[in-house]
């Protein structure tokens, strides 16, 4: 009995940890810790072949300035090159030649198109600074810094066009940075150095994406938000809090690869020349006033500019929304492999990815993402129909047999041998060929999880409306039964925001359970009654699109099961 | 009960209480795979019990056996399967 109690306690705790924790205890603000002693910027990223000199990328702490200005003040205070693109608003900083001001035209903070555009990049010096910087590292050479004011040949950077930034170091080196932009979210940065001096110069190109302040993550354990990259075809994901502890994570030199920082829907990633051997690095630094700074960077190979020669290094910056078709398009165009892994497909990527494509296709044809969800669910159900059908059929049969089995158990309960024989005889007589079995059912779980996950991650669900009161499928159902769906002028607390769709979910789940045979274990039976309530509360805070998927899935299951049971009854 | 057996049973119980109720499917056998697993672990310990349960689980598919299939009384490597009885 004690065992049983312990077991129950352990189960409740596990389930609570699995599902409830992040819901009940949203991640707290990062406490201010003791300042780390590691000097971030001093950590060299030594490339192979030159042990005497360790080239340095400006570390996160170089950006540690007092953040007092607002974004607009900051932007107005410096000379800028305006970006003109169908998908991006923003500008480049002439000082430092940074890409540091970017908003996404197609995505807004709120459902309404009137609300502000999503701000992706912010200038250096702000509390939420987020920018990309490029440059050269070289021993005893005057190279352009983050404060260098470049000469420009244009005041605007148009989609499909380019701007040239130049800077002469006064000692025979002419630096040139050409930044171009495509119609979507990729900048191409071509850096060159022309050596007019009498001596050969060794230089290492670098690029970095720096972000200040730990962004709010959606906090669900099934989705990675933070730093990431793909090196030698292997995805590496680094959480913000892990990096706070580790300070630096270096990747062994690889050919090409990409590295960046991602939110649920947005990404800023560096894609260095895919033919070059590159060192990648993740790092974190905390300023004296407690501001966390995260940086991803790469350091390219040593390039030697002989007198009279020019060396150059090309890299790309992706800064925008993680639209799957765009990411795969860039895989081909830039030749960067596994760039689509920026979308967190998860362990079941081989199922999740096809679902993504199917959803996107259906969305294109049906015009409503909610309808696309319903259609895809039908598709998946059809796929499993033969399996589910045999299983329901036998379940219905077993259900009609259960009184007879109980009778047998009563009659021969003491004599197991006899009971066994009688049961077998009964199955034979009734031609009960039960269920498709546990193995196929468990094999289906990953498929439904993958479907669930693709809905959770899909950017197309963001701000996508459905019928009635659902204006954003990626947000929780805004209604609540506790104010009679808006009839009572009262705003219930978060816990009591039980909307119409979560309620329908609970009801449909309850109905579906009623069609299943009751478990014989009384504890299990009790759990079964309780579970729809638990799920109703739990799913109330989930994106409405997921709840609608779940309701629809239940409805389809019930319909299928109901038809089969009716048919069985008729046959009798 | 050893800690290992406790963990093994916990996994099964979580399935029974947390996952099974939201799945429409059911088992071809009686006792069900999960009940079988619990009994097997109880009687033969975590390792042997889990092996028995896995064997049962792998038999539980449309082309496998069905019907009454209890945890065997004596478990050696030859008598674990009970397919032969079910024909």
XYZ file of C-alpha atoms in Angstrom:
659
model
C 0.000 0.000 0.000
C 2.858 2.305 0.854
C 4.423 1.473 -2.467
C 1.214 2.460 -4.156
C 1.204 5.790 -2.345
C 4.798 6.525 -3.246
C 4.050 5.615 -6.801
C 1.094 7.976 -6.963
C 3.137 10.787 -5.484
C 5.925 10.205 -7.974
C 3.460 10.191 -10.855
C 1.756 13.372 -9.780
C 5.114 15.071 -9.384
C 6.385 13.869 -12.744
C 3.276 14.999 -14.540
C 3.380 18.315 -12.724
C 6.981 18.814 -13.741
C 6.332 17.697 -17.291
C 3.335 19.845 -18.004
C 2.553 22.253 -15.254
C 5.813 23.772 -14.171
C 6.358 26.359 -16.824
C 2.681 27.146 -16.877
C 2.436 27.730 -13.142
C 5.834 29.279 -12.639
C 6.817 31.380 -15.627
C 10.571 31.907 -15.874
C 11.559 34.654 -13.471
C 13.647 37.643 -14.396
C 17.334 36.815 -14.264
C 18.708 37.649 -10.837
C 21.739 39.887 -10.830
C 24.703 37.674 -10.102
C 28.279 38.354 -9.190
C 30.110 39.696 -12.159
C 32.024 37.073 -14.001
C 35.750 37.287 -13.881
C 36.390 36.035 -17.387
C 37.449 38.765 -19.741
C 35.332 37.969 -22.706
C 37.061 40.127 -25.261
C 40.425 38.835 -24.215
C 39.546 35.288 -25.102
C 41.343 34.716 -28.346
C 39.893 32.581 -31.043
C 43.138 31.152 -32.287
C 43.103 29.797 -35.795
C 45.370 26.939 -36.700
C 48.739 27.643 -38.229
C 49.669 30.810 -36.427
C 50.374 30.248 -32.771
C 52.278 33.483 -32.265
C 49.326 35.732 -32.942
C 45.839 35.260 -31.657
C 43.452 37.443 -33.627
C 40.675 38.968 -31.612
C 37.095 39.676 -32.315
C 35.735 42.580 -30.303
C 34.064 40.845 -27.374
C 30.684 41.576 -25.974
C 32.097 43.889 -23.303
C 33.385 46.341 -25.899
C 29.813 47.362 -26.399
C 29.325 48.084 -22.731
C 28.244 51.680 -22.770
C 25.729 53.343 -20.592
C 22.366 52.782 -22.187
C 20.392 55.947 -21.678
C 19.064 56.978 -25.053
C 15.879 55.758 -26.643
C 15.948 53.936 -29.943
C 14.848 56.971 -31.958
C 17.303 59.275 -30.223
C 20.065 56.834 -30.911
C 19.121 56.518 -34.571
C 18.782 60.277 -35.063
C 22.128 60.938 -33.400
C 24.232 59.198 -36.033
C 24.712 59.257 -39.785
C 22.735 56.465 -41.439
C 22.222 54.706 -44.741
C 18.526 54.088 -45.245
C 17.271 50.642 -46.236
C 14.567 50.538 -48.905
C 13.110 47.086 -49.305
C 9.659 45.546 -49.724
C 10.141 43.520 -46.539
C 12.479 45.558 -44.337
C 12.532 49.032 -42.846
C 15.681 50.319 -41.223
C 19.152 51.616 -41.752
C 22.864 50.940 -41.504
C 25.142 52.826 -39.187
C 27.876 54.689 -41.062
C 29.919 54.613 -37.882
C 31.224 51.054 -37.602
C 29.408 50.059 -40.777
C 26.932 48.039 -38.724
C 23.600 46.508 -39.630
C 21.771 47.590 -36.509
C 18.332 48.982 -37.284
C 15.774 46.666 -38.789
C 12.024 46.188 -38.558
C 9.967 43.602 -40.444
C 7.306 45.141 -42.671
C 5.185 41.997 -42.926
C 5.028 41.241 -39.211
C 3.418 43.349 -36.523
C 3.572 43.189 -32.763
C -0.188 42.824 -32.430
C -2.845 41.278 -34.634
C -3.780 44.662 -36.090
C -1.757 45.890 -39.068
C -1.836 49.304 -37.408
C 0.373 48.079 -34.577
C 4.148 48.628 -34.750
C 6.268 46.418 -36.939
C 8.371 43.735 -35.283
C 11.707 45.244 -34.352
C 14.506 42.813 -35.020
C 17.740 44.797 -34.739
C 18.550 47.699 -32.414
C 21.585 50.005 -32.419
C 24.604 49.451 -30.226
C 24.469 51.173 -26.855
C 20.798 50.513 -26.219
C 19.709 48.159 -23.439
C 18.240 45.843 -26.042
C 21.015 46.332 -28.600
C 20.984 43.694 -31.330
C 23.199 44.098 -34.344
C 25.628 42.544 -36.774
C 29.164 43.787 -37.190
C 31.972 42.776 -39.524
C 35.657 43.505 -39.653
C 39.248 42.417 -39.722
C 41.582 41.324 -37.012
C 45.295 41.838 -37.660
C 48.504 42.186 -35.619
C 50.015 45.656 -35.398
C 47.802 46.951 -38.160
C 45.361 49.815 -38.054
C 42.066 48.150 -38.892
C 38.626 49.762 -38.877
C 36.931 49.518 -35.475
C 33.400 49.723 -34.195
C 33.792 53.502 -34.039
C 35.313 54.018 -37.469
C 33.291 56.439 -39.580
C 33.281 55.096 -43.120
C 32.964 57.011 -46.366
C 29.876 55.976 -48.330
C 28.854 56.208 -51.953
C 25.121 56.199 -51.328
C 22.538 57.341 -48.796
C 20.211 54.405 -49.418
C 20.507 50.655 -49.714
C 17.783 49.394 -52.022
C 16.624 45.790 -52.234
C 18.630 44.287 -55.072
C 21.235 47.046 -54.764
C 24.442 47.695 -52.839
C 26.363 50.377 -50.982
C 30.123 50.717 -50.756
C 31.815 51.790 -47.541
C 35.480 52.729 -47.697
C 38.115 53.645 -45.178
C 41.792 54.425 -45.628
C 43.945 53.634 -42.617
C 46.577 56.126 -43.673
C 49.294 53.502 -43.725
C 48.741 52.056 -47.132
C 45.706 49.890 -46.457
C 42.405 50.646 -48.126
C 39.417 48.895 -46.575
C 36.231 48.467 -48.518
C 32.955 46.962 -47.367
C 30.199 46.333 -49.894
C 26.818 45.612 -48.360
C 24.021 44.412 -50.625
C 20.482 43.292 -49.878
C 18.097 40.937 -51.663
C 14.303 41.151 -51.844
C 13.900 39.271 -48.597
C 16.100 39.004 -45.540
C 19.662 38.378 -46.652
C 22.461 40.915 -46.643
C 25.686 40.093 -48.446
C 28.782 41.655 -46.960
C 31.872 41.648 -49.107
C 34.938 42.950 -47.344
C 38.206 43.681 -49.080
C 41.581 45.120 -48.192
C 43.875 46.630 -50.796
C 47.485 46.786 -49.752
C 49.350 49.775 -51.228
C 52.123 49.592 -48.675
C 55.443 47.908 -49.227
C 54.905 45.026 -46.827
C 52.701 41.980 -46.808
C 49.882 42.092 -44.243
C 48.098 39.186 -42.564
C 44.433 39.652 -41.746
C 41.613 37.540 -40.367
C 38.039 38.400 -41.311
C 35.349 38.148 -38.667
C 31.646 38.724 -38.235
C 29.515 38.890 -35.129
C 25.928 39.148 -34.004
C 25.581 40.746 -30.589
C 22.475 40.950 -28.455
C 22.025 42.771 -25.141
C 19.513 41.755 -22.518
C 17.999 38.314 -22.193
C 14.857 38.292 -24.328
C 11.652 36.852 -22.927
C 11.284 33.333 -24.240
C 7.946 31.598 -24.544
C 9.311 29.150 -22.000
C 7.995 25.922 -23.458
C 10.408 23.058 -23.272
C 9.539 21.827 -26.739
C 10.996 24.877 -28.448
C 14.541 26.245 -28.571
C 14.983 29.991 -28.319
C 18.506 31.273 -27.943
C 21.830 30.886 -29.702
C 22.337 28.267 -32.343
C 24.349 27.209 -35.328
C 25.052 24.338 -37.659
C 28.638 23.120 -37.839
C 29.642 20.264 -40.092
C 25.976 19.470 -40.552
C 25.344 19.197 -36.818
C 22.899 21.541 -35.121
C 24.159 23.122 -31.906
C 21.644 24.850 -29.632
C 22.752 26.972 -26.686
C 20.262 28.371 -24.188
C 20.731 31.856 -22.779
C 20.980 30.637 -19.209
C 23.434 27.875 -20.085
C 25.715 30.411 -21.702
C 25.494 32.625 -18.623
C 27.115 29.811 -16.694
C 29.625 28.767 -19.307
C 30.572 32.241 -20.609
C 32.130 30.856 -23.804
C 31.515 27.933 -26.036
C 33.908 27.440 -28.911
C 33.325 25.241 -31.881
C 36.193 23.383 -33.515
C 37.071 24.878 -36.915
C 34.668 23.754 -39.620
C 34.161 24.528 -43.257
C 31.434 27.131 -43.629
C 28.543 26.541 -41.285
C 26.291 29.240 -39.859
C 25.767 30.771 -36.426
C 23.214 33.133 -34.942
C 20.547 33.990 -32.421
C 16.938 32.961 -32.784
C 13.596 33.829 -31.278
C 10.526 31.702 -31.792
C 9.875 33.293 -35.177
C 12.849 35.575 -35.939
C 16.468 34.902 -36.697
C 19.710 36.854 -37.060
C 22.408 34.560 -38.412
C 25.844 34.869 -39.934
C 26.686 32.722 -42.921
C 30.410 33.023 -43.636
C 31.934 31.996 -46.965
C 31.003 28.335 -47.243
C 34.319 27.325 -48.773
C 36.453 28.765 -45.960
C 37.597 27.093 -42.740
C 35.978 29.075 -39.962
C 36.091 29.230 -36.160
C 32.692 29.752 -34.566
C 32.068 30.888 -31.012
C 29.177 31.573 -28.601
C 29.895 33.912 -25.710
C 28.241 35.790 -22.871
C 29.304 38.741 -20.778
C 27.604 40.610 -17.961
C 28.289 44.329 -17.609
C 28.892 46.094 -14.307
C 25.304 47.270 -14.226
C 24.017 43.733 -14.737
C 23.166 43.762 -18.419
C 23.631 40.402 -20.125
C 25.265 40.441 -23.519
C 25.301 37.493 -25.858
C 27.450 37.168 -28.909
C 27.841 34.705 -31.723
C 30.784 35.197 -34.010
C 33.000 33.599 -36.588
C 36.657 34.116 -37.373
C 37.765 33.346 -40.894
C 41.099 32.017 -42.139
C 44.278 34.083 -42.306
C 44.462 36.067 -45.533
C 47.741 37.562 -46.694
C 47.659 40.784 -48.723
C 50.959 41.073 -50.574
C 52.027 44.606 -51.600
C 49.774 45.791 -54.404
C 47.280 42.991 -53.844
C 43.687 42.904 -52.678
C 42.210 40.195 -50.459
C 38.544 39.803 -49.736
C 36.089 37.743 -47.733
C 32.400 37.332 -48.368
C 29.707 36.526 -45.853
C 25.953 36.751 -45.543
C 23.666 37.909 -42.804
C 20.138 36.589 -42.520
C 17.950 38.924 -40.521
C 14.244 38.254 -40.668
C 11.379 35.842 -40.193
C 11.985 32.088 -40.302
C 9.802 31.242 -43.261
C 10.575 27.678 -44.263
C 10.459 28.239 -48.015
C 12.837 31.184 -47.651
C 15.306 29.234 -45.551
C 15.379 26.345 -48.011
C 15.717 28.807 -50.890
C 18.829 30.252 -49.256
C 20.227 26.766 -48.761
C 20.419 26.542 -52.543
C 21.321 30.148 -53.306
C 24.072 30.563 -50.740
C 24.975 26.898 -50.625
C 24.599 26.785 -46.850
C 23.463 23.354 -45.755
C 20.935 22.713 -42.989
C 19.935 26.364 -42.814
C 16.321 25.299 -42.316
C 17.312 23.817 -38.952
C 16.883 27.372 -37.678
C 13.279 26.233 -37.366
C 13.123 23.898 -34.401
C 11.729 20.769 -36.053
C 12.744 18.643 -33.093
C 13.640 14.980 -32.893
C 10.950 13.969 -35.306
C 12.149 16.349 -38.026
C 11.575 13.663 -40.648
C 7.864 13.861 -39.867
C 7.655 17.487 -38.752
C 9.183 18.909 -41.905
C 6.751 17.233 -44.323
C 3.945 18.483 -42.075
C 5.344 21.988 -42.379
C 5.296 21.768 -46.144
C 1.832 20.235 -46.213
C 0.484 22.938 -43.891
C 2.018 25.652 -45.993
C 0.576 24.126 -49.178
C -2.891 23.758 -47.656
C -2.707 27.285 -46.298
C -1.954 28.543 -49.782
C -4.952 26.709 -51.233
C -7.510 27.191 -48.476
C -6.519 30.723 -47.573
C -7.063 30.194 -43.859
C -4.551 28.581 -41.595
C -7.244 27.203 -39.285
C -8.806 25.367 -42.221
C -5.345 24.114 -43.180
C -4.996 22.600 -39.704
C -8.374 20.860 -39.995
C -7.534 19.546 -43.458
C -4.129 18.233 -42.452
C -5.623 16.478 -39.427
C -8.091 14.716 -41.710
C -5.180 13.707 -43.925
C -3.241 12.208 -41.039
C -6.372 10.458 -39.768
C -6.966 8.941 -43.198
C -3.409 7.690 -43.220
C -4.044 5.789 -40.024
C -7.610 4.873 -40.880
C -7.040 1.175 -41.635
C -5.159 0.739 -38.382
C -7.559 2.722 -36.258
C -10.506 1.022 -37.865
C -9.458 -2.486 -36.868
C -8.658 -1.209 -33.432
C -12.037 0.461 -32.930
C -13.841 -2.526 -34.378
C -12.251 -4.891 -31.924
C -12.748 -2.468 -29.091
C -16.420 -2.318 -29.808
C -16.464 -6.106 -29.901
C -14.548 -6.395 -26.647
C -17.016 -4.008 -25.082
C -19.933 -6.277 -25.939
C -17.987 -9.209 -24.552
C -17.033 -7.630 -21.247
C -20.178 -8.723 -19.311
C -19.543 -12.303 -20.387
C -15.910 -12.051 -19.319
C -16.964 -10.701 -15.936
C -19.345 -13.618 -15.591
C -16.547 -16.024 -16.332
C -14.267 -14.301 -13.859
C -16.925 -14.666 -11.179
C -17.476 -18.276 -12.022
C -13.894 -19.452 -12.334
C -12.015 -16.707 -10.491
C -10.224 -19.163 -8.241
C -9.225 -21.563 -10.963
C -6.927 -19.603 -13.234
C -6.322 -22.488 -15.553
C -10.011 -22.988 -16.137
C -10.668 -19.263 -16.509
C -7.974 -19.078 -19.119
C -9.506 -21.879 -21.119
C -13.011 -20.462 -20.886
C -11.837 -17.025 -22.016
C -10.019 -18.440 -24.971
C -13.093 -20.424 -25.887
C -15.228 -17.309 -25.625
C -12.919 -15.345 -27.925
C -12.970 -18.170 -30.433
C -16.748 -18.517 -30.264
C -17.346 -14.785 -30.687
C -14.610 -14.514 -33.307
C -13.166 -11.626 -31.348
C -10.024 -10.678 -33.109
C -9.171 -7.793 -30.924
C -7.375 -4.563 -31.534
C -4.562 -3.713 -33.836
C -2.435 -3.733 -30.725
C -0.324 -1.519 -28.560
C 2.676 -1.357 -30.854
C 0.932 0.493 -33.722
C -0.796 2.833 -31.303
C 2.469 3.837 -29.711
C 4.030 4.258 -33.127
C 1.373 6.852 -33.880
C 2.310 9.011 -30.919
C 5.376 10.557 -32.600
C 3.264 11.430 -35.621
C 0.702 13.283 -33.571
C 3.416 14.926 -31.529
C 5.089 16.076 -34.740
C 1.814 17.503 -36.010
C 1.376 19.284 -32.720
C 4.908 20.614 -32.829
C 4.683 21.886 -36.378
C 1.579 23.823 -35.400
C 3.336 25.192 -32.348
C 6.363 26.404 -34.275
C 4.778 27.465 -37.563
C 5.119 31.185 -38.270
C 2.066 31.078 -40.513
C -0.076 30.491 -37.448
C 1.099 33.784 -35.958
C -1.713 36.351 -36.041
C -3.685 34.049 -38.341
C -7.437 34.419 -37.753
C -10.071 31.709 -37.505
C -13.838 32.016 -37.433
C -15.660 33.914 -34.703
C -13.689 35.216 -31.783
C -10.316 33.710 -32.698
C -8.227 36.455 -34.236
C -4.852 34.883 -33.540
C -4.440 31.129 -33.717
C -1.079 31.335 -31.960
C -2.568 33.033 -28.870
C -4.795 31.414 -26.238
C -8.566 31.516 -26.704
C -9.434 35.005 -25.381
C -12.842 34.057 -23.962
C -13.566 32.724 -20.490
C -16.453 30.801 -19.003
C -15.916 32.600 -15.717
C -17.280 35.849 -17.117
C -19.840 34.018 -19.245
C -17.757 34.641 -22.359
C -17.794 38.364 -21.905
C -21.362 38.869 -20.673
C -20.152 39.792 -17.204
C -17.874 42.833 -17.259
C -15.001 41.201 -15.383
C -11.500 40.202 -16.349
C -10.800 36.814 -14.781
C -7.224 36.054 -13.706
C -5.019 34.079 -16.066
C -5.790 30.791 -14.286
C -9.499 31.136 -15.003
C -9.239 32.069 -18.655
C -10.997 28.918 -19.802
C -12.195 29.699 -23.290
C -14.800 28.089 -25.504
C -12.350 25.959 -27.453
C -10.587 24.499 -24.386
C -14.053 23.669 -22.992
C -14.991 21.927 -26.227
C -11.705 20.056 -25.943
C -12.588 18.842 -22.451
C -16.062 17.776 -23.524
C -14.878 15.985 -26.646
C -12.190 14.197 -24.652
C -14.747 13.109 -22.081
C -17.053 11.794 -24.798
C -14.244 9.936 -26.482
C -13.346 8.222 -23.238
C -16.935 7.119 -22.752
C -16.681 5.148 -25.974
C -13.614 3.276 -24.749
C -13.945 0.264 -22.473
C -13.621 1.269 -18.832
C -10.286 0.269 -17.338
C -10.568 -2.397 -14.667
C -8.155 -0.700 -12.280
C -10.333 1.652 -10.169
C -7.483 4.146 -9.815
C -7.067 4.253 -13.559
C -10.793 4.727 -14.007
C -10.744 7.658 -11.602
C -7.814 9.213 -13.435
C -9.725 8.889 -16.645
C -12.632 10.895 -15.299
C -10.270 13.522 -13.988
C -8.076 13.925 -17.029
C -10.412 15.935 -19.283
C -10.642 18.561 -16.539
C -6.872 18.691 -16.163
C -6.408 19.006 -19.891
C -9.048 21.704 -20.194
C -7.200 23.874 -17.702
C -3.820 23.057 -19.133
C -4.721 23.675 -22.769
C -6.514 26.914 -21.936
C -3.179 28.703 -21.994
C -2.038 27.017 -25.212
C -2.286 28.559 -28.680
C -5.884 28.350 -29.898
C -4.749 26.630 -33.094
C -3.476 23.686 -31.086
C -6.682 23.419 -29.085
C -8.750 23.526 -32.257
C -6.570 20.775 -33.707
C -7.126 18.695 -30.584
C -10.903 19.196 -30.600
C -11.083 18.330 -34.285
C -8.953 15.249 -33.762
C -11.241 14.085 -30.947
C -14.342 14.765 -33.017
C -12.982 12.686 -35.876
C -12.052 9.848 -33.505
C -15.477 9.898 -31.907
C -17.251 9.891 -35.256
C -15.206 6.968 -36.477
C -15.703 5.005 -33.282
C -19.401 5.792 -33.120
C -20.047 4.568 -36.643
C -18.219 1.332 -35.959
C -20.097 0.664 -32.720
C -23.441 1.302 -34.432
C -22.504 -1.079 -37.203
C -21.500 -3.773 -34.730
C -24.811 -3.456 -32.949
C -26.706 -3.839 -36.186
C -24.862 -7.002 -37.076
C -25.978 -8.705 -33.880
C 11.032 -3.180 -4.623
C 14.385 -2.086 -5.991
C 14.784 1.519 -7.182
C 15.123 0.249 -10.717
C 11.879 -1.684 -10.481
C 10.222 1.393 -9.002
C 11.354 3.492 -11.955
C 10.240 0.883 -14.456
C 6.823 0.679 -12.839
C 6.628 4.459 -12.685
C 7.071 4.676 -16.436
C 4.237 2.205 -16.947
C 1.994 3.982 -14.431
C 2.603 7.340 -16.087
C 1.575 5.759 -19.338
C -1.535 4.209 -17.759
C -2.680 7.382 -16.026
C -1.307 10.093 -18.244
C -1.114 8.847 -21.791
C -3.373 5.840 -22.218
C -6.568 7.753 -21.356
C -6.067 10.161 -24.239
C -5.397 7.416 -26.755
C -8.255 5.679 -28.461
C -6.494 2.384 -28.989
C -6.413 -0.690 -26.874
C -4.581 -3.937 -26.405
C -5.102 -7.250 -28.175
C -4.394 -9.171 -25.025
C -5.729 -9.596 -21.576
C -4.228 -8.538 -19.277
C -3.273 -5.440 -21.245
C 0.347 -4.776 -22.069
C 0.677 -2.219 -19.291
C -0.930 -4.446 -16.674
C 1.250 -7.294 -17.911
C 4.342 -5.107 -17.545
C 3.479 -4.156 -13.977
C 2.906 -7.753 -12.975
C 6.046 -8.959 -14.732
C 8.217 -6.348 -13.033
C 6.571 -7.120 -9.700
C 7.276 -10.826 -10.012
C 10.561 -10.988 -11.878
C 12.236 -7.653 -11.064
C 13.142 -4.715 -13.263
C 15.392 -6.395 -15.814
C 13.705 -9.698 -16.427
C 10.277 -8.130 -16.011
C 11.004 -5.402 -18.525
C 12.284 -7.980 -20.960
C 9.096 -9.974 -20.611
C 7.019 -6.819 -21.041
C 8.962 -5.752 -24.121
C 8.436 -9.198 -25.629
C 4.713 -8.920 -25.027
C 4.622 -5.409 -26.424
C 6.344 -6.554 -29.596
C 3.770 -9.337 -29.987
C 0.921 -6.868 -29.694
C 0.362 -5.903 -33.325
C -2.177 -6.820 -36.011
C -0.258 -9.914 -37.071
C 0.588 -11.030 -33.551
C -1.388 -13.224 -31.207
C -4.328 -12.197 -29.081
C -6.451 -13.249 -26.162
C -5.508 -14.361 -22.688
C -1.774 -14.104 -22.189
C -0.717 -13.891 -18.550
C 2.777 -13.415 -17.195
C 4.311 -16.894 -17.342
C 4.757 -18.717 -14.037
C 8.255 -19.828 -14.785
C 10.458 -17.645 -16.892
C 13.401 -19.094 -18.714
C 14.544 -18.037 -22.121
C 12.320 -20.587 -23.866
C 9.037 -20.361 -22.061
C 8.649 -16.570 -21.992
C 6.523 -16.311 -25.089
C 3.009 -17.576 -24.861
C 2.155 -17.239 -28.516
C 1.876 -20.973 -29.024
C -1.107 -21.216 -26.709
C -3.054 -18.575 -28.582
C -2.728 -20.079 -32.024
